[in-house]
CSV table of C-alpha atoms and ligand atoms in Angstrom, one decimal:
chain,number,residue,atom,x,y,z
A,1,UNK,CA,94.9,92.9,93.3
A,2,UNK,CA,91.5,94.4,94.0
A,3,UNK,CA,88.2,93.4,92.5
A,4,UNK,CA,87.3,97.0,91.7
A,5,UNK,CA,88.8,98.4,88.5
A,6,UNK,CA,88.7,101.8,90.0
A,7,UNK,CA,90.9,100.8,93.0
A,8,UNK,CA,93.4,99.0,90.7
A,9,UNK,CA,93.7,102.2,88.6
A,10,UNK,CA,94.2,104.3,91.7
A,11,UNK,CA,96.8,102.0,93.2
A,12,UNK,CA,98.7,101.6,89.8
A,13,UNK,CA,98.9,105.5,89.8
A,14,UNK,CA,100.3,105.5,93.3
A,15,UNK,CA,102.9,102.9,92.4
A,16,UNK,CA,104.0,104.8,89.3
A,17,UNK,CA,104.3,108.1,91.1
A,18,UNK,CA,106.1,106.8,94.2
A,19,UNK,CA,108.5,104.1,93.0
A,20,UNK,CA,110.3,102.1,95.7
A,21,UNK,CA,108.4,103.8,98.6
A,22,UNK,CA,107.5,100.5,100.3
A,23,UNK,CA,106.1,101.8,103.5
A,24,UNK,CA,103.9,104.3,101.8
A,25,UNK,CA,102.7,101.7,99.2
A,26,UNK,CA,102.0,99.2,102.0
A,27,UNK,CA,99.9,101.8,103.9
A,28,UNK,CA,97.9,102.8,100.8
A,29,UNK,CA,97.2,99.2,99.8
A,30,UNK,CA,95.8,98.4,103.2
A,31,UNK,CA,93.4,101.3,103.2
A,32,UNK,CA,92.2,100.7,99.6
A,33,UNK,CA,91.6,97.0,100.3
A,34,UNK,CA,89.3,98.0,103.2
A,35,UNK,CA,87.5,100.5,101.1
A,36,UNK,CA,86.4,98.1,98.4
A,37,UNK,CA,82.8,97.7,99.7
A,38,UNK,CA,82.5,101.5,100.3
A,39,UNK,CA,83.6,102.3,96.7
A,40,UNK,CA,81.1,99.8,95.4
A,41,UNK,CA,78.2,101.3,97.3
A,42,UNK,CA,79.1,105.0,96.5
A,43,UNK,CA,79.7,105.8,92.8
A,44,UNK,CA,80.1,109.4,93.8
A,45,UNK,CA,83.6,108.6,95.1
A,46,UNK,CA,84.9,107.7,91.7
A,47,UNK,CA,82.9,110.4,89.9
A,48,UNK,CA,84.6,113.0,92.1
A,49,UNK,CA,88.1,111.4,92.0
A,50,UNK,CA,88.1,111.2,95.8
A,51,UNK,CA,90.6,108.3,96.0
A,52,UNK,CA,93.0,109.8,93.4
A,53,UNK,CA,93.0,112.9,95.5
A,54,UNK,CA,93.3,111.3,98.9
A,55,UNK,CA,96.4,109.3,98.0
A,56,UNK,CA,98.3,112.4,96.8
A,57,UNK,CA,99.6,114.8,99.5
A,58,UNK,CA,98.2,118.4,99.2
A,59,UNK,CA,101.8,119.7,99.7
A,60,UNK,CA,105.2,118.2,100.4
A,61,UNK,CA,108.1,120.2,101.8
A,62,UNK,CA,111.6,118.8,101.8
A,63,UNK,CA,114.4,121.0,103.0
A,64,UNK,CA,118.1,121.2,104.1
A,65,UNK,CA,118.8,121.4,107.8
A,66,UNK,CA,122.4,122.5,108.4
A,67,UNK,CA,123.7,122.6,112.0
A,68,UNK,CA,127.0,122.8,113.8
A,69,UNK,CA,128.3,120.2,116.4
A,70,UNK,CA,130.2,120.9,119.6
A,71,UNK,CA,133.5,120.6,117.8
A,72,UNK,CA,132.5,123.2,115.2
A,73,UNK,CA,131.9,120.7,112.4
A,74,UNK,CA,129.0,121.4,110.0
A,75,UNK,CA,126.4,118.6,109.4
A,76,UNK,CA,123.5,118.5,107.0
A,77,UNK,CA,120.3,116.6,107.5
A,78,UNK,CA,117.1,116.5,105.4
A,79,UNK,CA,113.9,117.9,106.8
A,80,UNK,CA,110.4,116.8,105.7
A,81,UNK,CA,106.8,118.1,106.2
A,82,UNK,CA,104.0,116.4,104.3
A,83,UNK,CA,100.7,118.2,104.5
A,84,UNK,CA,98.5,115.4,103.4
A,85,UNK,CA,94.9,116.4,103.8
A,86,UNK,CA,93.1,119.4,105.3
A,87,UNK,CA,89.5,118.5,104.5
A,88,UNK,CA,88.4,118.4,108.1
A,89,UNK,CA,90.9,120.7,109.9
A,90,UNK,CA,94.4,122.0,110.0
A,91,UNK,CA,97.1,119.5,109.2
A,92,UNK,CA,98.2,117.7,112.4
A,93,UNK,CA,100.8,115.0,113.0
A,94,UNK,CA,104.1,114.5,114.7
A,95,UNK,CA,107.8,115.1,113.9
A,96,UNK,CA,110.0,111.9,113.7
A,97,UNK,CA,113.7,112.3,114.3
A,98,UNK,CA,115.4,109.0,113.4
A,99,UNK,CA,118.1,107.9,110.9
A,100,UNK,CA,115.6,105.7,109.1
A,101,UNK,CA,113.4,108.7,108.1
A,102,UNK,CA,112.8,109.2,104.4
A,103,UNK,CA,110.0,110.4,102.1
A,104,UNK,CA,108.3,107.0,102.1
A,105,UNK,CA,108.2,106.8,105.9
A,106,UNK,CA,106.9,110.3,106.3
A,107,UNK,CA,104.3,109.8,103.6
A,108,UNK,CA,103.0,106.5,105.1
A,109,UNK,CA,102.7,108.2,108.5
A,110,UNK,CA,101.0,111.3,107.0
A,111,UNK,CA,98.6,109.1,105.0
A,112,UNK,CA,97.6,107.0,108.1
A,113,UNK,CA,97.2,110.2,110.1
A,114,UNK,CA,94.3,111.4,107.9
A,115,UNK,CA,92.1,108.5,109.0
A,116,UNK,CA,93.4,108.4,112.6
A,117,UNK,CA,92.6,112.1,113.1
A,118,UNK,CA,89.2,111.7,111.5
A,119,UNK,CA,88.4,108.8,113.9
A,120,UNK,CA,89.1,111.0,116.9
A,121,UNK,CA,85.9,113.0,115.9
A,122,UNK,CA,88.0,116.2,116.4
A,123,UNK,CA,88.6,118.8,113.6
A,124,UNK,CA,92.1,117.9,112.6
A,125,UNK,CA,93.5,117.1,109.1
A,126,UNK,CA,96.5,114.8,108.4
A,127,UNK,CA,100.2,115.6,108.2
A,128,UNK,CA,103.6,114.3,109.3
A,129,UNK,CA,107.2,115.5,109.4
A,130,UNK,CA,110.6,114.7,110.5
A,131,UNK,CA,114.3,114.4,109.7
A,132,UNK,CA,117.0,111.8,109.4
A,133,UNK,CA,118.8,113.4,112.3
A,134,UNK,CA,119.5,111.1,115.2
A,135,UNK,CA,119.2,112.8,118.6
A,136,UNK,CA,120.8,109.7,120.3
A,137,UNK,CA,124.4,110.4,121.5
A,138,UNK,CA,124.1,114.2,120.8
A,139,UNK,CA,124.6,116.8,123.5
A,140,UNK,CA,121.7,119.0,124.5
A,141,UNK,CA,123.4,122.0,122.7
A,142,UNK,CA,123.7,119.9,119.5
A,143,UNK,CA,120.0,118.9,119.7
A,144,UNK,CA,119.1,122.6,120.3
A,145,UNK,CA,121.1,123.8,117.3
A,146,UNK,CA,119.5,121.1,115.1
A,147,UNK,CA,116.0,122.0,116.3
A,148,UNK,CA,116.5,125.7,115.8
A,149,UNK,CA,117.7,125.1,112.2
A,150,UNK,CA,114.9,122.7,111.5
A,151,UNK,CA,112.3,125.2,112.8
A,152,UNK,CA,113.8,128.1,110.9
A,153,UNK,CA,112.5,126.6,107.7
A,154,UNK,CA,109.5,124.7,109.1
A,155,UNK,CA,108.1,128.0,110.6
A,156,UNK,CA,107.4,129.3,107.1
A,157,UNK,CA,104.9,126.5,106.5
A,158,UNK,CA,103.0,125.9,109.8
A,159,UNK,CA,100.7,127.9,112.1
A,160,UNK,CA,98.1,127.4,114.8
A,161,UNK,CA,95.3,127.4,112.1
A,162,UNK,CA,97.4,125.8,109.3
A,163,UNK,CA,99.5,123.0,110.5
A,164,UNK,CA,100.3,122.0,114.1
A,165,UNK,CA,103.1,119.4,114.5
A,166,UNK,CA,103.8,117.3,117.6
A,167,UNK,CA,106.2,114.7,118.9
A,168,UNK,CA,107.0,111.2,117.6
A,169,UNK,CA,110.0,108.9,117.7
A,170,UNK,CA,113.0,111.0,118.8
A,171,UNK,CA,110.9,114.1,119.5
A,172,UNK,CA,110.0,114.4,123.1
A,173,UNK,CA,109.6,117.3,125.5
A,174,UNK,CA,113.2,118.6,125.1
A,175,UNK,CA,113.0,118.8,121.3
A,176,UNK,CA,109.4,120.3,121.3
A,177,UNK,CA,110.7,123.0,123.7
A,178,UNK,CA,113.6,124.0,121.5
A,179,UNK,CA,111.4,124.1,118.4
A,180,UNK,CA,108.7,126.1,120.1
A,181,UNK,CA,111.3,128.6,121.4
A,182,UNK,CA,112.7,129.1,117.9
A,183,UNK,CA,109.2,129.5,116.4
A,184,UNK,CA,108.3,132.2,118.9
A,185,UNK,CA,111.6,134.0,118.3
A,186,UNK,CA,111.0,134.0,114.5
A,187,UNK,CA,107.3,134.9,114.5
A,188,UNK,CA,107.0,136.9,117.7
A,189,UNK,CA,103.7,135.2,118.6
A,190,UNK,CA,102.7,132.9,121.4
A,191,UNK,CA,100.2,130.5,119.8
A,192,UNK,CA,99.5,126.8,119.9
A,193,UNK,CA,101.7,126.0,116.9
A,194,UNK,CA,103.1,122.8,118.4
A,195,UNK,CA,101.6,120.2,120.8
A,196,UNK,CA,103.3,118.2,123.4
A,197,UNK,CA,104.6,121.4,125.0
A,198,UNK,CA,105.8,121.6,128.6
A,199,UNK,CA,103.2,122.4,131.2
A,200,UNK,CA,104.7,125.8,132.0
A,201,UNK,CA,104.1,127.1,128.5
A,202,UNK,CA,100.8,125.8,127.2
A,203,UNK,CA,101.1,122.0,127.3
A,204,UNK,CA,98.1,119.9,128.3
A,205,UNK,CA,98.0,117.7,131.4
A,206,UNK,CA,97.8,114.0,130.4
A,207,UNK,CA,99.4,114.6,126.9
A,208,UNK,CA,102.5,112.7,127.9
A,209,UNK,CA,100.5,109.7,129.0
A,210,UNK,CA,97.8,109.9,126.3
A,211,UNK,CA,98.9,107.5,123.6
A,212,UNK,CA,99.8,104.7,126.0
A,213,UNK,CA,96.8,105.3,128.2
A,214,UNK,CA,94.5,105.6,125.2
A,215,UNK,CA,95.8,102.3,123.7
A,216,UNK,CA,94.9,100.5,126.9
A,217,UNK,CA,91.4,102.1,127.1
A,218,UNK,CA,90.8,100.9,123.5
A,219,UNK,CA,92.1,97.4,124.2
A,220,UNK,CA,90.0,97.2,127.4
A,221,UNK,CA,86.9,98.1,125.5
A,222,UNK,CA,87.7,95.6,122.7
A,223,UNK,CA,88.2,92.8,125.2
A,224,UNK,CA,85.1,93.8,127.0
A,225,UNK,CA,82.8,94.0,124.0
A,226,UNK,CA,84.2,91.2,121.9
A,227,UNK,CA,85.3,88.6,124.5
A,228,UNK,CA,83.5,89.8,127.7
A,229,UNK,CA,87.0,90.0,129.2
A,230,UNK,CA,89.5,92.6,130.4
A,231,UNK,CA,93.2,93.2,131.3
A,232,UNK,CA,92.6,91.8,134.8
A,233,UNK,CA,95.0,88.9,135.5
A,234,UNK,CA,96.5,89.0,132.0
A,235,UNK,CA,100.2,88.7,131.1
A,236,UNK,CA,101.3,91.5,128.8
A,237,UNK,CA,104.3,92.1,126.5
A,238,UNK,CA,105.1,95.6,125.3
A,239,UNK,CA,107.8,96.4,122.8
A,240,UNK,CA,109.7,99.7,123.0
A,241,UNK,CA,110.5,101.7,126.1
A,242,UNK,CA,109.8,105.2,124.9
A,243,UNK,CA,106.8,107.4,125.5
A,244,UNK,CA,104.1,105.1,124.2
A,245,UNK,CA,105.5,101.9,125.8
A,246,UNK,CA,106.1,103.4,129.2
A,247,UNK,CA,102.5,104.8,129.6
A,248,UNK,CA,101.0,101.7,128.1
A,249,UNK,CA,102.8,99.7,130.8
A,250,UNK,CA,101.5,102.1,133.5
A,251,UNK,CA,97.8,101.8,132.4
A,252,UNK,CA,97.9,98.1,131.6
A,253,UNK,CA,99.2,97.5,135.2
A,254,UNK,CA,96.6,99.8,136.7
A,255,UNK,CA,93.9,97.8,134.8
A,256,UNK,CA,95.2,94.6,136.5
A,257,UNK,CA,97.6,93.3,133.9
A,258,UNK,CA,101.2,92.2,134.5
A,259,UNK,CA,103.8,93.5,132.0
A,260,UNK,CA,106.7,90.9,131.8
A,261,UNK,CA,108.8,92.2,128.8
A,262,UNK,CA,109.9,95.5,127.3
A,263,UNK,CA,112.6,96.4,124.7
A,264,UNK,CA,114.6,99.1,122.9
A,265,UNK,CA,116.3,99.1,119.5
A,266,UNK,CA,119.1,96.8,120.9
A,267,UNK,CA,117.3,94.1,122.8
A,268,UNK,CA,114.6,93.1,125.3
A,269,UNK,CA,114.2,92.5,129.0
A,270,UNK,CA,112.1,89.8,130.7
A,271,UNK,CA,111.0,90.1,134.3
A,272,UNK,CA,108.6,87.4,135.3
A,273,UNK,CA,107.7,89.3,138.5
A,274,UNK,CA,106.4,92.2,136.5
A,275,UNK,CA,108.6,95.0,135.1
A,276,UNK,CA,109.4,97.7,137.6
A,277,UNK,CA,108.4,100.8,135.7
A,278,UNK,CA,110.2,103.3,137.9
A,279,UNK,CA,113.5,101.6,137.0
A,280,UNK,CA,112.6,101.7,133.3
A,281,UNK,CA,111.6,105.4,133.6
A,282,UNK,CA,114.9,106.3,135.4
A,283,UNK,CA,117.0,104.5,132.7
A,284,UNK,CA,115.1,105.7,129.6
A,285,UNK,CA,113.6,109.0,130.5
A,286,UNK,CA,116.1,110.4,133.0
A,287,UNK,CA,119.5,108.8,132.0
A,288,UNK,CA,118.6,108.3,128.2
A,289,UNK,CA,120.4,104.9,128.7
A,290,UNK,CA,119.9,101.4,127.3
A,291,UNK,CA,117.2,99.0,128.5
A,292,UNK,CA,119.8,96.3,129.2
A,293,UNK,CA,120.9,98.3,132.3
A,294,UNK,CA,117.6,97.1,133.9
A,295,UNK,CA,119.2,93.7,134.7
A,296,UNK,CA,121.9,95.3,136.7
A,297,UNK,CA,119.3,96.9,138.9
A,298,UNK,CA,116.6,94.3,139.3
A,299,UNK,CA,117.5,90.8,140.4
A,300,UNK,CA,116.0,87.9,138.5
A,301,UNK,CA,115.5,89.8,135.3
A,302,UNK,CA,117.0,88.7,132.0
A,303,UNK,CA,118.3,90.6,129.0
A,304,UNK,CA,118.4,89.3,125.4
A,305,UNK,CA,120.1,91.0,122.4
A,306,UNK,CA,117.9,91.7,119.3
A,307,UNK,CA,114.4,93.0,119.0
A,308,UNK,CA,112.2,90.3,117.5
A,309,UNK,CA,112.8,87.7,120.2
A,310,UNK,CA,110.4,89.7,122.5
A,311,UNK,CA,107.5,88.1,120.5
A,312,UNK,CA,108.5,84.6,121.7
A,313,UNK,CA,107.8,85.6,125.3
A,314,UNK,CA,104.5,84.0,126.3
A,315,UNK,CA,101.7,86.5,126.9
A,316,UNK,CA,97.9,87.0,126.7
A,317,UNK,CA,98.1,90.5,125.3
A,318,UNK,CA,100.8,92.0,123.0
A,319,UNK,CA,101.2,95.7,122.6
A,320,UNK,CA,103.8,96.6,120.0
A,321,UNK,CA,104.9,100.2,120.8
A,322,UNK,CA,108.3,100.7,119.1
A,323,UNK,CA,108.2,101.1,115.3
A,324,UNK,CA,106.8,100.0,111.9
A,325,UNK,CA,106.9,96.4,110.7
A,326,UNK,CA,108.4,95.1,114.0
A,327,UNK,CA,106.0,92.0,114.0
A,328,UNK,CA,106.4,89.9,110.9
A,329,UNK,CA,104.6,86.6,110.1
A,330,UNK,CA,107.0,84.5,112.1
A,331,UNK,CA,106.7,86.7,115.2
A,332,UNK,CA,102.9,86.6,114.8
A,333,UNK,CA,102.9,82.8,114.6
A,334,UNK,CA,105.1,82.6,117.7
A,335,UNK,CA,102.6,84.8,119.6
A,336,UNK,CA,99.7,82.7,118.3
A,337,UNK,CA,101.4,79.5,119.3
A,338,UNK,CA,101.9,80.9,122.8
A,339,UNK,CA,98.1,81.6,123.1
A,340,UNK,CA,98.0,85.4,122.6
A,341,UNK,CA,94.3,86.6,122.7
A,342,UNK,CA,94.7,90.2,121.8
A,343,UNK,CA,97.1,92.5,120.0
A,344,UNK,CA,96.9,96.3,120.3
A,345,UNK,CA,99.1,98.5,118.1
A,346,UNK,CA,100.6,101.4,120.0
A,347,UNK,CA,103.2,102.1,117.3
A,348,UNK,CA,102.3,103.0,113.7
A,349,UNK,CA,102.0,100.0,111.4
A,350,UNK,CA,104.0,97.7,113.6
A,351,UNK,CA,102.5,94.5,112.1
A,352,UNK,CA,103.3,93.5,108.5
A,353,UNK,CA,100.3,92.6,106.3
A,354,UNK,CA,101.2,88.9,106.7
A,355,UNK,CA,101.2,89.3,110.5
A,356,UNK,CA,97.8,91.0,110.5
A,357,UNK,CA,96.4,88.2,108.3
A,358,UNK,CA,97.8,85.6,110.7
A,359,UNK,CA,96.2,87.2,113.7
A,360,UNK,CA,92.9,87.6,112.0
A,361,UNK,CA,92.7,84.0,110.7
A,362,UNK,CA,93.7,82.7,114.2
A,363,UNK,CA,90.8,84.7,115.8
A,364,UNK,CA,93.1,86.9,117.8
A,365,UNK,CA,91.5,90.3,118.6
A,366,UNK,CA,93.4,92.9,116.6
A,367,UNK,CA,93.3,96.6,117.4
A,368,UNK,CA,95.0,98.5,114.5
A,369,UNK,CA,97.2,101.5,115.1
A,370,UNK,CA,95.0,104.0,113.4
A,371,UNK,CA,92.3,103.5,116.0
A,372,UNK,CA,94.2,102.2,119.0
A,373,UNK,CA,96.9,104.8,119.2
A,374,UNK,CA,94.8,107.8,118.3
A,375,UNK,CA,94.7,108.9,121.9
A,376,UNK,CA,97.9,110.9,121.5
A,377,UNK,CA,96.7,113.0,118.6
A,378,UNK,CA,93.3,113.3,120.2
A,379,UNK,CA,94.8,114.8,123.3
A,380,UNK,CA,97.0,117.1,121.1
A,381,UNK,CA,93.7,118.4,119.7
A,382,UNK,CA,92.5,119.0,123.2
A,383,UNK,CA,95.8,120.9,123.8
A,384,UNK,CA,95.0,123.0,120.8
A,385,UNK,CA,91.5,123.8,122.2
A,386,UNK,CA,93.0,124.8,125.6
A,387,UNK,CA,95.6,127.0,123.9
A,388,UNK,CA,92.8,128.7,121.8
A,389,UNK,CA,90.8,129.4,125.0
A,390,UNK,CA,93.9,130.3,127.0
A,391,UNK,CA,92.7,127.9,129.6
A,392,UNK,CA,93.7,124.6,131.0
A,393,UNK,CA,91.8,121.5,132.1
A,394,UNK,CA,92.8,119.3,135.0
A,395,UNK,CA,94.4,115.9,134.5
A,396,UNK,CA,91.2,114.2,135.4
A,397,UNK,CA,89.2,116.2,132.9
A,398,UNK,CA,91.6,115.5,130.0
A,399,UNK,CA,91.9,111.8,131.0
A,400,UNK,CA,88.1,111.4,131.1
A,401,UNK,CA,87.8,113.0,127.6
A,402,UNK,CA,90.5,110.8,126.3
A,403,UNK,CA,88.8,107.7,127.6
A,404,UNK,CA,85.5,108.7,126.1
A,405,UNK,CA,87.2,109.3,122.8
A,406,UNK,CA,88.9,105.9,122.7
A,407,UNK,CA,85.7,104.0,123.6
A,408,UNK,CA,83.9,106.0,120.9
A,409,UNK,CA,86.6,105.1,118.3
A,410,UNK,CA,86.3,101.4,119.2
A,411,UNK,CA,82.5,101.5,118.6
A,412,UNK,CA,82.7,103.5,115.4
A,413,UNK,CA,85.3,101.1,113.9
A,414,UNK,CA,83.3,98.0,115.1
A,415,UNK,CA,80.0,99.3,113.7
A,416,UNK,CA,81.5,100.4,110.4
A,417,UNK,CA,83.0,96.9,109.9
A,418,UNK,CA,79.6,95.3,110.6
A,419,UNK,CA,77.8,97.7,108.3
A,420,UNK,CA,80.0,96.8,105.3
A,421,UNK,CA,79.9,93.0,106.0
A,422,UNK,CA,83.3,92.7,107.7
A,423,UNK,CA,82.1,92.0,111.2
A,424,UNK,CA,84.9,91.9,113.9
A,425,UNK,CA,87.5,93.2,111.4
A,426,UNK,CA,88.6,96.4,113.1
A,427,UNK,CA,91.3,97.1,110.5
A,428,UNK,CA,88.6,97.5,107.9
A,429,UNK,CA,86.3,99.2,110.3
A,430,UNK,CA,88.8,101.9,111.3
A,431,UNK,CA,89.8,102.6,107.7
A,432,UNK,CA,86.1,102.9,106.7
A,433,UNK,CA,85.0,105.0,109.6
A,434,UNK,CA,87.9,107.3,109.3
A,435,UNK,CA,87.5,107.6,105.5
A,436,UNK,CA,83.8,108.3,105.4
A,437,UNK,CA,84.0,111.6,107.2
A,438,UNK,CA,87.0,112.9,105.2
A,439,UNK,CA,85.4,111.8,101.9
A,440,UNK,CA,82.1,113.6,102.9
A,441,UNK,CA,84.0,116.8,103.6
A,442,UNK,CA,86.0,116.6,100.4
A,443,UNK,CA,82.8,116.0,98.4
A,444,UNK,CA,81.2,119.0,100.1
A,445,UNK,CA,84.1,121.3,99.3
A,446,UNK,CA,84.3,120.6,95.6
A,447,UNK,CA,87.6,120.0,93.8
A,448,UNK,CA,89.5,122.3,96.1
A,449,UNK,CA,92.6,120.1,96.3
B,501,NDP,P1,110.1,107.1,121.5
B,501,NDP,O1,111.2,107.7,120.7
B,501,NDP,O2,109.7,107.7,122.8
B,501,NDP,O3,110.4,105.6,121.7
B,501,NDP,C1,110.6,104.7,120.7
B,501,NDP,C2,110.9,103.3,121.3
B,501,NDP,O4,111.0,102.4,120.2
B,501,NDP,C3,112.3,103.3,121.9
B,501,NDP,O5,112.3,102.4,123.0
B,501,NDP,C4,113.2,102.9,120.8
B,501,NDP,O6,114.4,102.3,121.2
B,501,NDP,C5,112.3,101.9,120.1
B,501,NDP,N1,112.6,101.9,118.6
B,501,NDP,C6,112.7,102.9,117.8
B,501,NDP,N2,113.1,102.5,116.5
B,501,NDP,C7,113.2,101.2,116.6
B,501,NDP,C8,113.6,100.2,115.7
B,501,NDP,N3,113.9,100.5,114.4
B,501,NDP,N4,113.7,98.9,116.2
B,501,NDP,C9,113.4,98.6,117.4
B,501,NDP,N5,113.0,99.5,118.3
B,501,NDP,C10,113.0,100.8,118.0
B,501,NDP,O7,108.8,107.1,120.5
B,501,NDP,P2,107.3,107.0,120.8
B,501,NDP,O8,107.1,106.1,122.0
B,501,NDP,O9,106.7,108.4,120.8
B,501,NDP,O10,106.7,106.3,119.5
B,501,NDP,C11,106.7,104.9,119.4
B,501,NDP,C12,105.7,104.5,118.2
B,501,NDP,O11,104.4,105.0,118.6
B,501,NDP,C13,106.0,105.1,116.9
B,501,NDP,O12,105.6,104.2,115.9
B,501,NDP,C14,105.2,106.4,116.8
B,501,NDP,O13,104.9,106.8,115.5
B,501,NDP,C15,104.0,105.8,117.5
B,501,NDP,N6,103.1,106.9,118.0
B,501,NDP,C16,103.5,107.8,119.0
B,501,NDP,C17,102.7,108.7,119.5
B,501,NDP,C18,103.1,109.7,120.6
B,501,NDP,O14,102.2,110.3,121.1
B,501,NDP,N7,104.3,109.7,121.0
B,501,NDP,C19,101.3,108.8,119.0
B,501,NDP,C20,100.9,107.8,118.1
B,501,NDP,C21,101.8,106.9,117.6
B,501,NDP,P3,115.7,103.2,121.5
B,501,NDP,O15,115.5,103.7,122.9
B,501,NDP,O16,116.8,102.2,121.4
B,501,NDP,O17,115.7,104.2,120.4
């Protein structure tokens, strides 16, 4: 438990109100733990109930999503939108489509999003949404009917100045397109209500690449400042083979690293010569196939069933880019035993608390998701700006802004950790730096929410 009586009281309240929501409780605990010195130094936080308010979503919307499959059978999924905090801007956060989605998962993601969005230095609040619908194995028409039904309800709660959703696991360009089409049909307005849109209808150049590229810009800066080192000549392992993983691979390679392993939810591939990214893109982006297909196309590569084995592959830099809690303590120890020097979280909360503790006590540089994967939402905010201006920047302009933002996030997190006596602890630094701005805005606005 915490040393602060205030923090213990706040956390007990969260546990009582959200029983059994393990992902949400894990995310809240981690943030409160980091905020201990901030709470001690600022009695105004307790006087104004800032923490009690920040752990409770401003609004939660759960809704029925009925849709009809190609055989005419009716299915019902559950839709979620959690509008967590609007102190510094309209709610912003992705839509996750995956069978594992439930209230706890969406709340943990929405809560983390508050601090991540604040760290970008752009005016965006925190939110998240999704459904337990699984797009895998569905036809395009089935996905379209689901997305239209989902948006029919969601459209009542979002808007370009209210709440601007984006993609996440299972929600890529295809799903965003169907949702945007339905929003426009219902509301008769062409506004930037979603980000991650196609380039022909308001999307931003470099948004597709942004989370993976941003992750590598962050890790490069961390290596540079904390170890006087870089990606150059390093062996890299990346879990996942979706949007974040693919573009992390591209940028890590451009920066001089060699990516030797990638995965999907069934297993992982190892290619000692360096993964051929064009083959992975063809299998995952074009054919929507399984990663094991890689070994049929590239000689010398291996495939192994199961996800966690990827962390036994020897590497200097590990970039988990699949899903939450994918690195447990055993996997962390395997990485450490193999000499890993840096871990950068591309996925949200991919390391369990025990894994994070193991990395930190072994002196491994650790870049937490909130800071390291903020490039996606930052570029989404740049997409919002371009939509408002009815203008578009070049790829190079957006990429340069993204790089500047990631370097800035690193230094803000690094400096905040140092200021509160937690030097080199970027988990604490990111939580503190993200929190301070939101708390200041909440204090200024009175007890509004
Ligand atoms: P995608 O759906 O494009 O890819 C997800 C990848 O992770 C796939 O390879 C998928 O395998 C694998 N995966 C999904 N669930 C599991 C699981 N339970 N176990 C093992 N592997 C799994 O999603 P994204 O790349 O967009 O997102 C990946 C992570 O990054 C998520 O945590 C997301 O929240 C986070 N993130 C994404 C951002 C973005 O801009 N897209 C921004 C910030 C964070 P399979 O192909 O078998 O499904």
